[in-house]
Short mmCIF file of C-alpha atoms in Angstrom, two decimals:
data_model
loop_
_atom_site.label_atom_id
_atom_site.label_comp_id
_atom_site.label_asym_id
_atom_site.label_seq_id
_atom_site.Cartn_x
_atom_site.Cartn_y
_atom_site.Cartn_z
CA UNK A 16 47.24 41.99 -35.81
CA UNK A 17 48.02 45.32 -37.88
CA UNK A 18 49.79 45.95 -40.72
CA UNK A 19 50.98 49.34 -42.91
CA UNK A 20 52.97 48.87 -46.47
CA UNK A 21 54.65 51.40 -47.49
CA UNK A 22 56.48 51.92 -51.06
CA UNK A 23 59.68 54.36 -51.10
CA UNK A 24 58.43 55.66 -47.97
CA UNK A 25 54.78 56.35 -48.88
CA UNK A 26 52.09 54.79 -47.33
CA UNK A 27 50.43 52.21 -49.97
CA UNK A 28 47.05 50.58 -50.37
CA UNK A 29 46.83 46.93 -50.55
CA UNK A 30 44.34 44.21 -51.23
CA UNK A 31 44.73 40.92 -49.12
CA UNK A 32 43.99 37.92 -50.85
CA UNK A 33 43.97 35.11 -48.88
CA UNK A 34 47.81 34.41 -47.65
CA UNK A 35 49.10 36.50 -50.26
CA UNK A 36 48.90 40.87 -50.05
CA UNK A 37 48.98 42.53 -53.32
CA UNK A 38 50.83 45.91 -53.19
CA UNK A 39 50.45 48.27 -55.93
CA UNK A 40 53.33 50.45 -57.31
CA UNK A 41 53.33 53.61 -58.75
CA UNK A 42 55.52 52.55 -61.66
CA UNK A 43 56.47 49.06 -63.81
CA UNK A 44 59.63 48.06 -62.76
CA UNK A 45 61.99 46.80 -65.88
CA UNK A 46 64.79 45.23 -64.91
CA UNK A 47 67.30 46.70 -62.94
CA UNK A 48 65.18 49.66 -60.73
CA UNK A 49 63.82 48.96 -57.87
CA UNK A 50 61.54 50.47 -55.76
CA UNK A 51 61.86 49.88 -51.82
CA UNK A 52 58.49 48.47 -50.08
CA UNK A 53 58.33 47.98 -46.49
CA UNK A 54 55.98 45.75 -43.71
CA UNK A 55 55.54 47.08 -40.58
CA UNK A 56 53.26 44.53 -38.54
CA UNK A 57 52.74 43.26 -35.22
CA UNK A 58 51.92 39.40 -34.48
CA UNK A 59 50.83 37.69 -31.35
CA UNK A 60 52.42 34.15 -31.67
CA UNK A 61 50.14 31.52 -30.65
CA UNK A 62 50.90 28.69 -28.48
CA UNK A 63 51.92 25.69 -30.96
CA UNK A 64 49.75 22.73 -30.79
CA UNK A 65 51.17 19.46 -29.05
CA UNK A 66 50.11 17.52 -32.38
CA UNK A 67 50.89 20.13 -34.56
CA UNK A 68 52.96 19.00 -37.63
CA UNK A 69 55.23 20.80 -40.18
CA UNK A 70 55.15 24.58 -40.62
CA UNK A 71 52.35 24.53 -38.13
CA UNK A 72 54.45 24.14 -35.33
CA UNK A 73 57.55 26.56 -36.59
CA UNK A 74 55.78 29.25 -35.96
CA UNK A 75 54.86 29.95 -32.37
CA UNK A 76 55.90 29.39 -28.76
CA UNK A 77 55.94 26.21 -26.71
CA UNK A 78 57.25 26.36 -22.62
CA UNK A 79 60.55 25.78 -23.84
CA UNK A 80 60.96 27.26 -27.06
CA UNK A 81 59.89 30.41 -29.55
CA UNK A 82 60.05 29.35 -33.51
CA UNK A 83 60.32 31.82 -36.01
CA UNK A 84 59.79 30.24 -39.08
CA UNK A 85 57.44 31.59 -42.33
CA UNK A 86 57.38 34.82 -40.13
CA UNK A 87 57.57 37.95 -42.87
CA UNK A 88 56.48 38.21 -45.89
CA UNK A 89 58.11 37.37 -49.01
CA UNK A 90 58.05 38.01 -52.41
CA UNK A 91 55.50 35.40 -55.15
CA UNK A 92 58.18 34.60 -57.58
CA UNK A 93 56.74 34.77 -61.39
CA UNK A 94 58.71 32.72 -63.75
CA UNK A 95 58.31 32.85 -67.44
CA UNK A 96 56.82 29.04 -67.07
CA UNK A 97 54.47 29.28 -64.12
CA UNK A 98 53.46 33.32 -64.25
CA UNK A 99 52.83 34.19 -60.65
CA UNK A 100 53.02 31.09 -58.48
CA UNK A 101 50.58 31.79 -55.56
CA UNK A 102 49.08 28.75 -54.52
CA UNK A 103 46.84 28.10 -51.29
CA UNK A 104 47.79 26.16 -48.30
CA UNK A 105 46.50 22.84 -47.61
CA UNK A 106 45.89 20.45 -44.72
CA UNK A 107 48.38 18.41 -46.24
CA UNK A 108 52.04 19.46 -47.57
CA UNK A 109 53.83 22.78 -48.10
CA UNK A 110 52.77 25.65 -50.03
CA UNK A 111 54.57 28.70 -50.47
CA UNK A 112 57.89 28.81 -53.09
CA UNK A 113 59.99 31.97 -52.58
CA UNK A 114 62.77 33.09 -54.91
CA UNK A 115 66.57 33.92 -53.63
CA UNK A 116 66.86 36.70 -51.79
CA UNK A 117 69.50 38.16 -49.39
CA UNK A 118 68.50 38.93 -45.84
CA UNK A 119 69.42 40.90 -42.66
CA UNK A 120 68.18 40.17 -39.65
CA UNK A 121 68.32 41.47 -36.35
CA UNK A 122 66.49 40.16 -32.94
CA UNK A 123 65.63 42.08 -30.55
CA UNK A 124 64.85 39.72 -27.03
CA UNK A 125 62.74 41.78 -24.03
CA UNK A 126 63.80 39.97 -21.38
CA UNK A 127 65.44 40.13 -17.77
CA UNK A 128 65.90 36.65 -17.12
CA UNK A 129 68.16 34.17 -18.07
CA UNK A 130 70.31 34.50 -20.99
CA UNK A 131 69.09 33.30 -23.91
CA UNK A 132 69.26 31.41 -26.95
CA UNK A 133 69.02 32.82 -30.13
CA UNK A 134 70.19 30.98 -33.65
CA UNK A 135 69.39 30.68 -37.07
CA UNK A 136 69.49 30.93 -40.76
CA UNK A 137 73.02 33.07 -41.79
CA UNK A 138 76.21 34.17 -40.16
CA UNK A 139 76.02 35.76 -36.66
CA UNK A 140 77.07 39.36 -36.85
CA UNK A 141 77.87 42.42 -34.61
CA UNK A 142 74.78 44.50 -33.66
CA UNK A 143 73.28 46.22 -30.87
CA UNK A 144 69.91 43.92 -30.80
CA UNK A 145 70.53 40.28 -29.21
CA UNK A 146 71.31 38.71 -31.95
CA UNK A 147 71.81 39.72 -35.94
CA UNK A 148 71.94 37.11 -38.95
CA UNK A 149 73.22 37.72 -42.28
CA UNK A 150 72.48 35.05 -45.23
CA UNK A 151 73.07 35.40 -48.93
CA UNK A 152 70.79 33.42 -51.70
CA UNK A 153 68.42 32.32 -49.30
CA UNK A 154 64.94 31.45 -50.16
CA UNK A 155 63.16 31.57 -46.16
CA UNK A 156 65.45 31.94 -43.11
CA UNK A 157 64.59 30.82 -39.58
CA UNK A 158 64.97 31.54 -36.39
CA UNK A 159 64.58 30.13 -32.63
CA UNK A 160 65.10 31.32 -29.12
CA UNK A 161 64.91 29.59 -26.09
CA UNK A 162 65.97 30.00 -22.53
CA UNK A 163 66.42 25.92 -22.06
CA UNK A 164 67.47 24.71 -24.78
CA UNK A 165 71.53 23.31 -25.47
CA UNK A 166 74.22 24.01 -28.48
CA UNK A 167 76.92 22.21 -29.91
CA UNK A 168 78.92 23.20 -33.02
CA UNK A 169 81.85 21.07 -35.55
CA UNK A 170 83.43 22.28 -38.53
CA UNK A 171 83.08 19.75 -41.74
CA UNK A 172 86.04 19.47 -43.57
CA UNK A 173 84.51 22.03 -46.39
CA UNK A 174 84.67 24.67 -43.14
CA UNK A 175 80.62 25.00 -42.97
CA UNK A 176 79.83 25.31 -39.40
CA UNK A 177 77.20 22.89 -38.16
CA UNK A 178 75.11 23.64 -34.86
CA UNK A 179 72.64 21.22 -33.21
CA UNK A 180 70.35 23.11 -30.70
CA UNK A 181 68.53 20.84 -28.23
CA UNK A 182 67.07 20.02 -24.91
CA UNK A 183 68.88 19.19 -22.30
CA UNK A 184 67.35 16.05 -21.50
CA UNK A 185 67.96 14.76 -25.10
CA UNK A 186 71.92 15.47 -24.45
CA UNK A 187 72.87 12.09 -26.31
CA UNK A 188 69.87 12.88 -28.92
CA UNK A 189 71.57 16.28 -29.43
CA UNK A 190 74.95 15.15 -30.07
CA UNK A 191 74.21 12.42 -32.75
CA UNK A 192 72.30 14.63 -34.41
CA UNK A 193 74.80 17.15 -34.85
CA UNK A 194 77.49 13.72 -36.06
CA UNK A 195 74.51 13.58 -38.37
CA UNK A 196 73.91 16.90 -39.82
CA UNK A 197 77.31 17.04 -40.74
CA UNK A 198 78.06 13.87 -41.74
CA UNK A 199 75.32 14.52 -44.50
CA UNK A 200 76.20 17.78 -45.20
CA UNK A 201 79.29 16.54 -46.68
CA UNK A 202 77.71 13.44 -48.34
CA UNK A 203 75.25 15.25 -50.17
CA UNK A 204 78.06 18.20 -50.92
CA UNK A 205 80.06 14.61 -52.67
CA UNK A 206 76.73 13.82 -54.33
CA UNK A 207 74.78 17.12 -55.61
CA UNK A 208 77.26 20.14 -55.47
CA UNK A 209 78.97 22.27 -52.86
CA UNK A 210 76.41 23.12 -49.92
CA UNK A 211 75.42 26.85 -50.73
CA UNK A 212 76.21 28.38 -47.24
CA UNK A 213 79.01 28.59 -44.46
CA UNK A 214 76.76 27.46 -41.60
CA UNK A 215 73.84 25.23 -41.15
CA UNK A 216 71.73 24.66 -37.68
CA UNK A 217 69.53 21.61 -36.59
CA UNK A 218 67.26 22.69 -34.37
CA UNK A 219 65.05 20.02 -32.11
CA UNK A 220 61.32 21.08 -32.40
CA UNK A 221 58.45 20.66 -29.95
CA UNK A 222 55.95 19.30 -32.59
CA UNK A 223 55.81 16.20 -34.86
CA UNK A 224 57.98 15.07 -38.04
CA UNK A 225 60.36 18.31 -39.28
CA UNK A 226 60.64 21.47 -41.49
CA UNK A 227 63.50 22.77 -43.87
CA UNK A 228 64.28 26.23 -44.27
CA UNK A 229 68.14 28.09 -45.67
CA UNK A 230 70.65 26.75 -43.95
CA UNK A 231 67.81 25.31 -40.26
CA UNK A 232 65.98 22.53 -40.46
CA UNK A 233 63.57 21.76 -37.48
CA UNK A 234 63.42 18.14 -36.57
CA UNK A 235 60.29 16.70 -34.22
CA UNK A 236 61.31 16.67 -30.47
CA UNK A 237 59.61 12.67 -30.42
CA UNK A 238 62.55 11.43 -33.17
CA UNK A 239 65.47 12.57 -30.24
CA UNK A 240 63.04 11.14 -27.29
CA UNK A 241 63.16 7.73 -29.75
CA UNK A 242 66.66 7.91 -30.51
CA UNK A 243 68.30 4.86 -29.50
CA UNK A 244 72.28 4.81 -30.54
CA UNK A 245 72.23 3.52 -33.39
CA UNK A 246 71.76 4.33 -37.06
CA UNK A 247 68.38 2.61 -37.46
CA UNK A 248 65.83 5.39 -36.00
CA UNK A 249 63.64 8.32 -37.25
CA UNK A 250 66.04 10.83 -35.85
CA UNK A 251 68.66 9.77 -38.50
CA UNK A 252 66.92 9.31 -41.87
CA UNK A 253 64.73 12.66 -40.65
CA UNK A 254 67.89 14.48 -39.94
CA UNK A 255 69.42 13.37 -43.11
CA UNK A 256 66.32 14.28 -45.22
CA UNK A 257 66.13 17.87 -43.90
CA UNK A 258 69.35 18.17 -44.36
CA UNK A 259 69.24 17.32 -48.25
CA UNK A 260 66.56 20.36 -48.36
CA UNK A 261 69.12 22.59 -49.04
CA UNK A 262 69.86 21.44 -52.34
CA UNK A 263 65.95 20.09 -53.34
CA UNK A 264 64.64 23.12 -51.94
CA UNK A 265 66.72 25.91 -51.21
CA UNK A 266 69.20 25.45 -54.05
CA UNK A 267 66.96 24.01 -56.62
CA UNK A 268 63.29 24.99 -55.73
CA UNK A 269 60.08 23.77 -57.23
CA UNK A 270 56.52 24.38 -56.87
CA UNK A 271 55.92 22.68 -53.77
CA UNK A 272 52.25 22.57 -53.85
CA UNK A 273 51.94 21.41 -57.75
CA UNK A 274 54.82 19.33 -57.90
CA UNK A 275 55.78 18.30 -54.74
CA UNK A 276 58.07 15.49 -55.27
CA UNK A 277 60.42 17.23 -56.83
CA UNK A 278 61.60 18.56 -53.62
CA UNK A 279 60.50 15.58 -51.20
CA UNK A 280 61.06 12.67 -53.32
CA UNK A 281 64.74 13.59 -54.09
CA UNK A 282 65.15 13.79 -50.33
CA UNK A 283 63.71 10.77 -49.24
CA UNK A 284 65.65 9.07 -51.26
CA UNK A 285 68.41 11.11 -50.29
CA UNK A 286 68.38 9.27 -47.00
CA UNK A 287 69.12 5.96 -48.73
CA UNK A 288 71.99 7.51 -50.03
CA UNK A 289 72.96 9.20 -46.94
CA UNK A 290 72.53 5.83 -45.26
CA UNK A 291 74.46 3.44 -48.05
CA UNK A 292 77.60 5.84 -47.38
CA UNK A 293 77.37 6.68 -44.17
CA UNK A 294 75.80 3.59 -42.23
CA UNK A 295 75.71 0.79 -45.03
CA UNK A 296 74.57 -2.00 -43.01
CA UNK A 297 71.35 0.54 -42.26
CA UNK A 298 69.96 0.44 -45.79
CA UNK A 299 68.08 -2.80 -45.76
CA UNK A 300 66.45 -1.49 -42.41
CA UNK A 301 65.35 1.70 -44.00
CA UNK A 302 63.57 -0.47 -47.00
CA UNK A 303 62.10 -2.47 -44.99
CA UNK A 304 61.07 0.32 -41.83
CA UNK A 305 60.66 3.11 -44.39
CA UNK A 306 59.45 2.39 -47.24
CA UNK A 307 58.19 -1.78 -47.82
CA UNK A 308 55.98 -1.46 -44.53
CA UNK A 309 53.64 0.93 -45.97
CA UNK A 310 53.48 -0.88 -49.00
CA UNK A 311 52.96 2.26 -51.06
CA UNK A 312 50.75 3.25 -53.56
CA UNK A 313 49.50 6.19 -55.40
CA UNK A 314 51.06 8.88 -58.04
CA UNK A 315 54.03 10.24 -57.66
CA UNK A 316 52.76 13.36 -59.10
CA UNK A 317 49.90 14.57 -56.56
CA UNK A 318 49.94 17.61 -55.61
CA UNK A 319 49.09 18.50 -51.84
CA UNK A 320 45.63 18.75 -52.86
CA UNK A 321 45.28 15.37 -54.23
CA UNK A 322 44.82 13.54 -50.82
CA UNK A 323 42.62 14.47 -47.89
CA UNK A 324 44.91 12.50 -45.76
CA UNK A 325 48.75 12.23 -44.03
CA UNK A 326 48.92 8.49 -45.32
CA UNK A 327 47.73 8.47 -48.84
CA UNK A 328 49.75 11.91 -49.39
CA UNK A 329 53.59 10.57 -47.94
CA UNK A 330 52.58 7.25 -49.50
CA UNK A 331 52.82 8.69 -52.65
CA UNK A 332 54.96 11.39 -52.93
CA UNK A 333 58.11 10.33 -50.61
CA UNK A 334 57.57 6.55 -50.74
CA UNK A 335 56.09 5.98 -53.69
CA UNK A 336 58.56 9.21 -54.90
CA UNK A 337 61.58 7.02 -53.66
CA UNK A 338 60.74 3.65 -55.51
CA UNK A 339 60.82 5.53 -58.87
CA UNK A 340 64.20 6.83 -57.80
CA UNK A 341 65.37 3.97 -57.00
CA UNK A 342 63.89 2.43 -60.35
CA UNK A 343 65.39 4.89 -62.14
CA UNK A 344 68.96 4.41 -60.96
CA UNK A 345 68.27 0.65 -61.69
CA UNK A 346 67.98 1.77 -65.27
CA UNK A 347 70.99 4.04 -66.33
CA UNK A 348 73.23 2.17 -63.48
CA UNK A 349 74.46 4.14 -60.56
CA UNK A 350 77.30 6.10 -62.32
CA UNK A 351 74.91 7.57 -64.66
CA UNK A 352 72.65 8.17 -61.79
CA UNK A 353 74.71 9.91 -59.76
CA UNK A 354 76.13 12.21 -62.74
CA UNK A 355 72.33 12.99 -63.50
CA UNK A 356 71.59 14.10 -60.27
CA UNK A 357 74.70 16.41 -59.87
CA UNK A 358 74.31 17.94 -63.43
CA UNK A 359 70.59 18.57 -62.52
CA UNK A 360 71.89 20.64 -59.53
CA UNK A 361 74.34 22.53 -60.91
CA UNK A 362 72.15 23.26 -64.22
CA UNK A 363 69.26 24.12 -62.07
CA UNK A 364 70.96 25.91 -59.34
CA UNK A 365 69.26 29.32 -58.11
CA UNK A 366 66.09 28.27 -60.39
CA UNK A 367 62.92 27.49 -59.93
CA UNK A 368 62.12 24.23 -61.86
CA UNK A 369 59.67 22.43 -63.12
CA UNK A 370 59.04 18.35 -63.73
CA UNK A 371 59.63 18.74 -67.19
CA UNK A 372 63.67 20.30 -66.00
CA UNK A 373 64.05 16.97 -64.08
CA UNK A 374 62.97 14.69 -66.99
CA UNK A 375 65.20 16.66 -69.79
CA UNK A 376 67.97 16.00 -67.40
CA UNK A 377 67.22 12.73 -66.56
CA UNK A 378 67.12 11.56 -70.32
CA UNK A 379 70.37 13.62 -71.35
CA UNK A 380 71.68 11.16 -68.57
CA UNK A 381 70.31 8.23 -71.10
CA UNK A 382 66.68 7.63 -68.94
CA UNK A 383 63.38 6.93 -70.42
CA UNK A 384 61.32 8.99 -68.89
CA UNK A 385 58.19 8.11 -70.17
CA UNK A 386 58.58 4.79 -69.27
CA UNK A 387 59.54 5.30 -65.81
CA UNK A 388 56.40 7.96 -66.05
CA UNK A 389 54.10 5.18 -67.00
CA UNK A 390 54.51 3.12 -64.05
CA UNK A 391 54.65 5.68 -61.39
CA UNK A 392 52.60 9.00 -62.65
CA UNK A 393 48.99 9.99 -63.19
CA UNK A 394 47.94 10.96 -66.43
CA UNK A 395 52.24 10.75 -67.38
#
């Protein structure tokens, strides 16, 4: 509810434009100078929504629980491809791409009750606030603190730290969740690349479906209420697929309102793999549960303007998204597939990428990308 910029200590106009604030400076900066530009705001967090979904519910408090996620501001990356990429939000989808940055972050919590919670994106570090967080080559950290809610903590055999945050009542929930995280931490670090940080958190949100951010995901407080001891349930695939966020999202980023599927194709499917390792007598439930009951249809390529609705937008771009992955590991065989998708990673690593990265790579792995274009993209 206020706001004051100021650049190397002087106080600066600025011109809002929708979600994004334009900030003049008083120089072009080439590369290599900087110039230092500072937020100082104050925001009264609304209440989240029981039905809210996404980002709409990571921001915001519930009676058990304050999220801190898309919270400050961050910088519109500009890549030689896309110029500025500052698209709008939609009803439908994410919106904002940020570039790496490093971050320091310290939380201050007024209060004389209870001890309480506080965890997030980044190592814990010494401070005099409640809690400090330091990550390196993030693109959005995120935060949560709660006077209710439960921990638990392993160590993968890579020594990244895994943390499951949850409610109480969803004890059970909480724990195979965390058996989870980390089980697909490590698959996806055998599949796509080393996972980029030491530490990663799963924290259970009140508000539907889930959220990825560096090194947190939030996953929807109904999937651990549903959770039912085994393998074949929402909380597992959902867990799995925020978890492969950090490499289709965080380590490889895209345009997430032009080309969404980059990210959320790659990890939908990413819970078949998860799955086929992990829990192989699972994968013809997720077909069938996931994917073959909605019998899918649409382009893979909408953007998260295409649809006015949650159906006809998932339908395309995660299930729809996952049938052409699928189809194209059918085509170059699953050795090729597999070396594709970790030589995309590491080529693409710290980038922001477009389709046209994913095809190149694709074909140098032998694909035809214009026919697997044909049968699953608009205009191909």
């Amino acid at each position: 509810d206020s706001l004051e910029i100021r650049v190397n200590d002087a106080v600066a106009a600025h011109r809002a434009e929708g979600v994004w604030v334009a900030v003049p400076l008083p120089a072009d900066l080439s590369a290599g100078n900087r110039a230092k530009v500072t937020f100082e705001y104050r925001a009264a967090l609304a209440q989240v929504n029981a039905g809210a979904w996404g980002w709409r519910g990571t921001l915001g408090w519930t009676g058990r629980q304050v999220n801190l996620g898309d919270w400050h501001p961050a910088l519109a990356p500009h890549t030689a491809e896309m110029g500025w990429l500052m698209p709008e939000p939609a009803p439908l989808g994410e919106y904002a791409t940020t570039p790496l940055a490093d971050f320091e972050v310290a939380i201050q919590v007024l209060s004389n009750r209870r001890p309480v919670l506080v965890a997030g994106s980044g190592q814990p570090r010494a401070c005099e606030a409640t809690a400090c967080f330091a990550m390196t080559g993030g693109r959005y950290p995120a935060y949560v603190v709660s006077e209710r809610m439960l921990t638990q903590s392993i160590t993968t055999t890579a020594g990244v730290t895994v943390t499951s945050i949850y409610m109480p009542e969803d004890a059970e929930a909480g724990g195979a969740a965390l058996r989870t995280a980390a089980a697909a931490a490590e698959t996806f670090a055998e599949l796509y690349g080393a996972y980029p940080f030491s530490s990663f958190v799963q924290v259970e949100g009140d508000f539907y479906d889930g959220m990825e951010y560096s090194g947190l995901s939030f996953v929807g407080a109904s999937y651990y209420g549903e959770y039912d001891g085994t393998p074949n349930n929402l909380l597992t695939v959902i867990s799995a697929h925020e978890v492969a966020h950090q490499w289709w999202h965080t380590l490889v980023a895209n345009d997430q309102a032009g080309e969404p599927w980059l990210d959320e194709a790659l990890c939908t499917y990413s819970e078949l793999l998860f799955l086929e390792r992990q829990h192989p007598e699972a994968a013809p439930w997720w077909w069938a549960f996931r994917i073959q009951w909605f019998a899918p249809s649409g382009a893979v390529n909408s953007t998260i303007y295409t649809h006015g609705g949650y159906r006809g937008y998932v339908d395309s771009v995660y299930l729809r998204g996952a049938q052409m992955l699928h189809a194209m590991r059918q085509a170059v065989g699953d050795a090729r597939f597999s070396g594709f998708l970790r030589d995309y990673a590491a080529a693409q690593a710290g980038r922001i990428v477009t389709g046209q990265d994913f095809w190149n790579a694709f074909m140098a792995a032998g694909g035809d990308a214009a026919a697997i274009q044909a049968q699953y993209f608009a205009n191909p």
